Short mmCIF file of C-alpha atoms and ligand atoms in Angstrom, two decimals:
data_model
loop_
_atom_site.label_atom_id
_atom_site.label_comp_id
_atom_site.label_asym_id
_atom_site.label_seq_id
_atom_site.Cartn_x
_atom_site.Cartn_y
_atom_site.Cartn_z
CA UNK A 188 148.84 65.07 160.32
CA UNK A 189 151.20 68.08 161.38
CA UNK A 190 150.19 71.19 162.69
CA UNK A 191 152.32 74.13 160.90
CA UNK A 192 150.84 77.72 160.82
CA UNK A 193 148.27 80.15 163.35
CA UNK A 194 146.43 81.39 160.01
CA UNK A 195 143.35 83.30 161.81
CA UNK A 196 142.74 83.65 165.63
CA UNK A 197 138.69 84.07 165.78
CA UNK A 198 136.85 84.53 168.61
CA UNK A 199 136.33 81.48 170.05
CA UNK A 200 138.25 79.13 167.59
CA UNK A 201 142.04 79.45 165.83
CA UNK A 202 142.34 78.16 162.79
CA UNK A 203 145.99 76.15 161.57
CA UNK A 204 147.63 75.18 158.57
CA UNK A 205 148.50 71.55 157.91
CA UNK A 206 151.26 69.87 156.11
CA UNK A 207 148.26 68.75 153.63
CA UNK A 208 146.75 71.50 151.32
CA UNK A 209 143.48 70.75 151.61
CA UNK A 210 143.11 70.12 155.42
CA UNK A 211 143.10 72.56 158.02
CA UNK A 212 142.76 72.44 162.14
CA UNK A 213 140.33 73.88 164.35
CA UNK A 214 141.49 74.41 167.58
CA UNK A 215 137.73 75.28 170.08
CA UNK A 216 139.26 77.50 173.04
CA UNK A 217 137.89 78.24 176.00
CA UNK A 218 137.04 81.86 174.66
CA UNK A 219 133.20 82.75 175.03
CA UNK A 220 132.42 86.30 172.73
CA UNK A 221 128.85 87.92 172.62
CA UNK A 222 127.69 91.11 171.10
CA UNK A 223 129.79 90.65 168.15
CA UNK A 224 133.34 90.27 170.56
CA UNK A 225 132.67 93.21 172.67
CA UNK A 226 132.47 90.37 175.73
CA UNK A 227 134.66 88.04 176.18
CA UNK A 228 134.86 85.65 178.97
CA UNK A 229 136.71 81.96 179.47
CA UNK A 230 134.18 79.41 180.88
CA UNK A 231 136.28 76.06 181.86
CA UNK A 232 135.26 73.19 179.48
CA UNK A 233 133.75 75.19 176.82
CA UNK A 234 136.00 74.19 174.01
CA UNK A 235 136.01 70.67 174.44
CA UNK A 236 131.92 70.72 175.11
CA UNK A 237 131.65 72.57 171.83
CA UNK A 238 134.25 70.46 169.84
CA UNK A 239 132.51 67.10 170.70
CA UNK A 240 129.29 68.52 170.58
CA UNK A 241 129.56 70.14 166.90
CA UNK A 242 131.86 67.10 165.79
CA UNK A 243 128.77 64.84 166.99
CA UNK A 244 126.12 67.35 164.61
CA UNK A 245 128.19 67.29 161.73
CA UNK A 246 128.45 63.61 161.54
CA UNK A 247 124.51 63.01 162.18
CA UNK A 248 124.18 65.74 159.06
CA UNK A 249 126.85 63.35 157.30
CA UNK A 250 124.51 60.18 157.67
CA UNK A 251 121.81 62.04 156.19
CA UNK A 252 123.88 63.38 153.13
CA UNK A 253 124.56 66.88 154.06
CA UNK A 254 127.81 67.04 152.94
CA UNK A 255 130.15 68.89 155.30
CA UNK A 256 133.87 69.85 156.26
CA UNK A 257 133.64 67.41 159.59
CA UNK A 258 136.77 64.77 158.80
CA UNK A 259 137.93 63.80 162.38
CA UNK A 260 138.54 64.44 166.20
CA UNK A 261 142.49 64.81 167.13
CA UNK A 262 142.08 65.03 170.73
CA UNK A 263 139.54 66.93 172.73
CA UNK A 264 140.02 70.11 171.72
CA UNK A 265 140.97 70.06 168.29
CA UNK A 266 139.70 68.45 165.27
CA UNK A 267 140.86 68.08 161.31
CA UNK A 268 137.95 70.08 158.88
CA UNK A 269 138.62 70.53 154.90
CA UNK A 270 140.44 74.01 154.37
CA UNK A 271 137.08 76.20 152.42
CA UNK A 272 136.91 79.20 150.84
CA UNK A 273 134.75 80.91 153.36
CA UNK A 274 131.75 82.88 152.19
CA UNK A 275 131.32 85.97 154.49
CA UNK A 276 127.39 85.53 154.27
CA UNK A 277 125.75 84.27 157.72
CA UNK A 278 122.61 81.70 157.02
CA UNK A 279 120.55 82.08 159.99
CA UNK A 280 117.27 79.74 159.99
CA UNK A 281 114.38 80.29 162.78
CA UNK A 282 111.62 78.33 164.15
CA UNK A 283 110.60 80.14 166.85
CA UNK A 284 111.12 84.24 167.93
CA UNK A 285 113.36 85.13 169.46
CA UNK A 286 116.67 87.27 169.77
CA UNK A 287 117.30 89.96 166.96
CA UNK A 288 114.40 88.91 164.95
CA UNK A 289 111.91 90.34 168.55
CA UNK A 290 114.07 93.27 168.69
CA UNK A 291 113.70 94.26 164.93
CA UNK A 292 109.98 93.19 164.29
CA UNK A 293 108.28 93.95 168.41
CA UNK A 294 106.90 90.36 167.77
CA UNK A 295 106.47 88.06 171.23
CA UNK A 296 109.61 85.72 172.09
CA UNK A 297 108.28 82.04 171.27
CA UNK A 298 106.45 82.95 168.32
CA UNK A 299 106.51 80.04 166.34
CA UNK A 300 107.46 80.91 162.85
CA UNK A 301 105.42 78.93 160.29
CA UNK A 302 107.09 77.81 157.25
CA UNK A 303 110.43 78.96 159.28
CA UNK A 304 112.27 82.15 158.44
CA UNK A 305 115.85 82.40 156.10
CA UNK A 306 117.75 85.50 157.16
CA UNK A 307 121.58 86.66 156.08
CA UNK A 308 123.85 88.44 157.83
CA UNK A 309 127.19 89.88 156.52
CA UNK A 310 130.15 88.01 158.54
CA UNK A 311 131.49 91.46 160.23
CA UNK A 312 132.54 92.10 163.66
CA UNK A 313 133.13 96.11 162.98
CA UNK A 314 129.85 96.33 161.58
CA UNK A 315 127.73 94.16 164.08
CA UNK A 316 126.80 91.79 161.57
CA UNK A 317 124.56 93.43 159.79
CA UNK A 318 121.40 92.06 157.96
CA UNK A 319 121.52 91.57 154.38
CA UNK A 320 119.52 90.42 151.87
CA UNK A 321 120.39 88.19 148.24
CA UNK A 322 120.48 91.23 146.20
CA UNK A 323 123.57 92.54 148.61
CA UNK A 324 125.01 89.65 148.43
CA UNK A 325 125.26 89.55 144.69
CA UNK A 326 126.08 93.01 144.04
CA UNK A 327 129.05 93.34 146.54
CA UNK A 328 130.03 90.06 145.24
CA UNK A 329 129.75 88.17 148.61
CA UNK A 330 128.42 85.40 146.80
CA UNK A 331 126.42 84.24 143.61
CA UNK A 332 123.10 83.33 142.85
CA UNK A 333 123.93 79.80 142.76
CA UNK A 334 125.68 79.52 146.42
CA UNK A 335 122.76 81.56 147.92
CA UNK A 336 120.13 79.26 146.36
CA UNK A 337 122.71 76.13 147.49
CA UNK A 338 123.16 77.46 151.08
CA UNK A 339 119.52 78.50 151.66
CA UNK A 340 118.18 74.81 150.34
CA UNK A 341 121.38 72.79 152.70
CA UNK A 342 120.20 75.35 155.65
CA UNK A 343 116.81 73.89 155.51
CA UNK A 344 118.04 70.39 155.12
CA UNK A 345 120.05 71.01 158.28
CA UNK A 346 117.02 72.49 160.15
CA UNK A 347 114.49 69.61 158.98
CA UNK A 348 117.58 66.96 160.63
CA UNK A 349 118.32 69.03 163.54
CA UNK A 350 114.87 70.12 164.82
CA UNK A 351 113.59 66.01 164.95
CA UNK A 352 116.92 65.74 166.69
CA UNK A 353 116.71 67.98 169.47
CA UNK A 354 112.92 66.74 169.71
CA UNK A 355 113.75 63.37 170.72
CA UNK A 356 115.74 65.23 173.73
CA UNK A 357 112.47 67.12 174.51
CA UNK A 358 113.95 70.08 173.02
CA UNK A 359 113.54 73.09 170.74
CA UNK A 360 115.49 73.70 168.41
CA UNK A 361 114.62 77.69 168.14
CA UNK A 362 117.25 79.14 165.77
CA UNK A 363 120.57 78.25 164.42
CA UNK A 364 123.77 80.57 161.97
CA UNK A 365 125.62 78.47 159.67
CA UNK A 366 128.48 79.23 157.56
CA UNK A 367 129.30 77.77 154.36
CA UNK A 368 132.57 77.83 152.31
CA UNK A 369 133.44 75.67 149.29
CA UNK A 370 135.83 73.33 148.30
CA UNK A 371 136.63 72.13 145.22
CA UNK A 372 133.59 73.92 143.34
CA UNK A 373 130.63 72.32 146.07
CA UNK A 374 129.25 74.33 148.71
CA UNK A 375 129.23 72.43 151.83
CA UNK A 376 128.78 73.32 155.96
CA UNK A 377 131.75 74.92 157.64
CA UNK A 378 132.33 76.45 160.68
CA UNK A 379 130.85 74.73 163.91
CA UNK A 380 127.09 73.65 165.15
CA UNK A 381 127.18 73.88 169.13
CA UNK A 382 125.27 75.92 171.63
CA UNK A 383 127.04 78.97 170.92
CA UNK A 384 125.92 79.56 167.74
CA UNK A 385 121.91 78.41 167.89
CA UNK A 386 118.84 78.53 170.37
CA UNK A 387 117.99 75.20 172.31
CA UNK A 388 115.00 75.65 174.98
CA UNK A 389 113.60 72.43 177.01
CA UNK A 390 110.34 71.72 175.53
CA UNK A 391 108.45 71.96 178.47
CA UNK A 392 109.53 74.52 180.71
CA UNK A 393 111.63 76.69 177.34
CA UNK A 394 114.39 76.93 179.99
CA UNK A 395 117.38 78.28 177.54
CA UNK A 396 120.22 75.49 177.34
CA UNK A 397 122.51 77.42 174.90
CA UNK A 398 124.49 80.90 174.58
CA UNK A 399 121.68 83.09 175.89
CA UNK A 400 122.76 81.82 179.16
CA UNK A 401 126.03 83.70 179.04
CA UNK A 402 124.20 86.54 176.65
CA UNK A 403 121.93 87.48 179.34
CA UNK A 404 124.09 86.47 182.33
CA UNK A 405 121.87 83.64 183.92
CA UNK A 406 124.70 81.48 184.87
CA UNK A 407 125.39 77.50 184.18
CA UNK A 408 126.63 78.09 180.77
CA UNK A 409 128.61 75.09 180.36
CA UNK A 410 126.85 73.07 182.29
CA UNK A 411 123.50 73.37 179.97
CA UNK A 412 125.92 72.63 177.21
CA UNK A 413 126.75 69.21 178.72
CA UNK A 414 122.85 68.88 179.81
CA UNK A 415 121.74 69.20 175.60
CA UNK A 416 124.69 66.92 174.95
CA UNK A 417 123.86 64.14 177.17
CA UNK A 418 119.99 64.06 176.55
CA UNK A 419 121.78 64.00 173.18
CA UNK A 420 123.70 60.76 174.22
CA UNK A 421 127.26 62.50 173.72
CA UNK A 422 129.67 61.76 176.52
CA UNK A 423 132.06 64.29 176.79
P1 ADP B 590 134.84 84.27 164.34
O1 ADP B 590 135.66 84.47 163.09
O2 ADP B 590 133.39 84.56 164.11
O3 ADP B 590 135.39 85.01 165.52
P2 ADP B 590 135.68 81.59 165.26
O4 ADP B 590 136.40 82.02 166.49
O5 ADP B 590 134.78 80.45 165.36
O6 ADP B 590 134.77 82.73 164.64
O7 ADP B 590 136.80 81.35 164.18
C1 ADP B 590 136.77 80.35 163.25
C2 ADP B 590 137.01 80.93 161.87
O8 ADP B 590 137.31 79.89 160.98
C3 ADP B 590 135.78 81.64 161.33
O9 ADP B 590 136.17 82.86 160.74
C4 ADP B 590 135.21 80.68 160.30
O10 ADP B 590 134.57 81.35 159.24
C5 ADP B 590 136.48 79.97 159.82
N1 ADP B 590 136.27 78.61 159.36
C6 ADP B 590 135.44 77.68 159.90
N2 ADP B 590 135.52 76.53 159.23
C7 ADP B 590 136.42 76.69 158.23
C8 ADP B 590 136.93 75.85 157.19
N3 ADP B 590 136.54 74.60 157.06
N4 ADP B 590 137.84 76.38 156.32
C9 ADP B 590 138.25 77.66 156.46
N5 ADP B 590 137.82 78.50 157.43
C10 ADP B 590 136.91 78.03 158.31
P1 TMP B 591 120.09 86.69 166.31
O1 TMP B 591 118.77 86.48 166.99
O2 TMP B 591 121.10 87.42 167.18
O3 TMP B 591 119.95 87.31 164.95
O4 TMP B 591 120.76 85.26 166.09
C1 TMP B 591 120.03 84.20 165.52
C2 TMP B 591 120.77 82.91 165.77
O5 TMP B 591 121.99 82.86 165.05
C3 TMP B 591 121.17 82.71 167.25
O6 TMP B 591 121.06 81.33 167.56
C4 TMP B 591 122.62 83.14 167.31
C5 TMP B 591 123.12 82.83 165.92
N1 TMP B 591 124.10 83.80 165.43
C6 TMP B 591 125.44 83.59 165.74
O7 TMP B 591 125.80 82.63 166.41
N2 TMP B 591 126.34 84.48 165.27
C7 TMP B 591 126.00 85.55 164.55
O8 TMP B 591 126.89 86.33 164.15
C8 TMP B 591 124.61 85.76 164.23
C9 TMP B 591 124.16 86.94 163.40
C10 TMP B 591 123.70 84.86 164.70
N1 LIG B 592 128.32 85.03 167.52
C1 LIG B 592 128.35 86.47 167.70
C2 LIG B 592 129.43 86.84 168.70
O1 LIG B 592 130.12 85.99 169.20
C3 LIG B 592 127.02 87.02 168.07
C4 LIG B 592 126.53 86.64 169.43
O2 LIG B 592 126.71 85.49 169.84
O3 LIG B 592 125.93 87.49 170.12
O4 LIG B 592 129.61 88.00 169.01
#
């Protein structure tokens, strides 16, 4: 497969054409953004940690039919995904307390959340990312009925996988943001599922093993990456 045009630098990802329609490439940078891109810092290793890492997820959400846009590695930092229409609606699923959801509600950090929460968030850097809810959605046209009900039930599919995974590492699996885009008239997972873009606290001691580390400047951001991947099994 060939590489032909930069279509959108994000902020921690640029995304390619291909010389196949349908196909696109990811290329996971160095590039670490928080507070909606208003800090940016390279950490060494991040991009490949976060390619194998999410290519890893998306395959164990394959093998338990959640259909997503994961086709295959090309080398460490780049892999092949199916082009999607993106929707610009953020699906952010919770099953403990913790970042904006404290801040907005004064509840205790750790809460756990019982059933666990379904939140939206409008994909918009200028705007912070705003909160939304389905009624928004619809009425600016962001997406239908349909997708929301489709994206909400495949969010909680991915949480019911993802939180027996990170269990067997003697983890929790505290939040997570997913985006969804569709192709060919299906919704399925885009985007990327690594430590930047979820909450992952050992079990035991709720140390925090994912982007909070860089977030609140505690140090050893890559290197709690690599720790979830290898209780994980993933060798990077
Ligand atoms: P951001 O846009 O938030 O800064 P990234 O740096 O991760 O994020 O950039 C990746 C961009 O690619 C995002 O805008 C994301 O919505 C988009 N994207 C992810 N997967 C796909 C896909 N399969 N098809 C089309 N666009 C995608
Ligand atoms: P929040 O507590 O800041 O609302 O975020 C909840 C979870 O979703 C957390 O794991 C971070 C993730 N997230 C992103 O990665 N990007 C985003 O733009 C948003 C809104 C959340
Ligand atoms: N993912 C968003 C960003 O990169 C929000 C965050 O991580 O704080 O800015």
């Amino acid at each position: 497969m060939e590489k032909r045009e930069l279509l959108y630098t994000g902020k921690a990802k640029s995304v390619y054409t291909t010389d196949e329609a349908d196909y696109l490439i990811l290329v996971f940078r160095d590039d670490t953004s928080a507070f909606d891109g208003k800090r940016i810092e390279q950490l060494a290793r991040k991009g490949r940690v976060n390619n194998a890492f999410n290519a890893f997820i998306m395959q164990k959400l394959a093998e338990a039919g959640i259909e997503t846009h994961f086709e295959r590695l090309l080398n460490p930092n780049e892999v092949v995904v199916k082009k999607l229409n993106m929707i610009p609606v953020e699906c952010v699923v919770r099953n403990y307390a913790a970042g904006s959801l404290v801040r907005r509600l004064g509840v205790t950090e750790g809460l756990e959340l019982n059933p666990p929460t379904f939140e939206l968030f409008l994909k918009n850097d200028a705007l912070g990312d705003p909160m939304i809810n389905e009624s928004h959605a619809k009425s600016f046209g962001w997406a239908t009925e349909e997708q929301l009900a489709r994206m909400k039930e495949l969010s909680f599919q991915v949480n019911n996988v993802l939180k027996e995974l990170f269990a067997a590492g003697n983890m929790l699996l505290v939040d997570f943001k997913l985006e969804f885009g569709e192709f060919h008239d299906r919704i399925i997972l885009g985007d990327e599922f690594s430590p930047d873009g979820c909450r992952l606290w050992d079990k035991e001691t709720r140390k925090k093993l994912d982007k909070d580390r860089f977030r609140q400047g505690l140090g050893d951001v890559v290197e709690a990456y690599e720790e979830v991947g290898h209780r994980l099994g993933i060798t990077f």
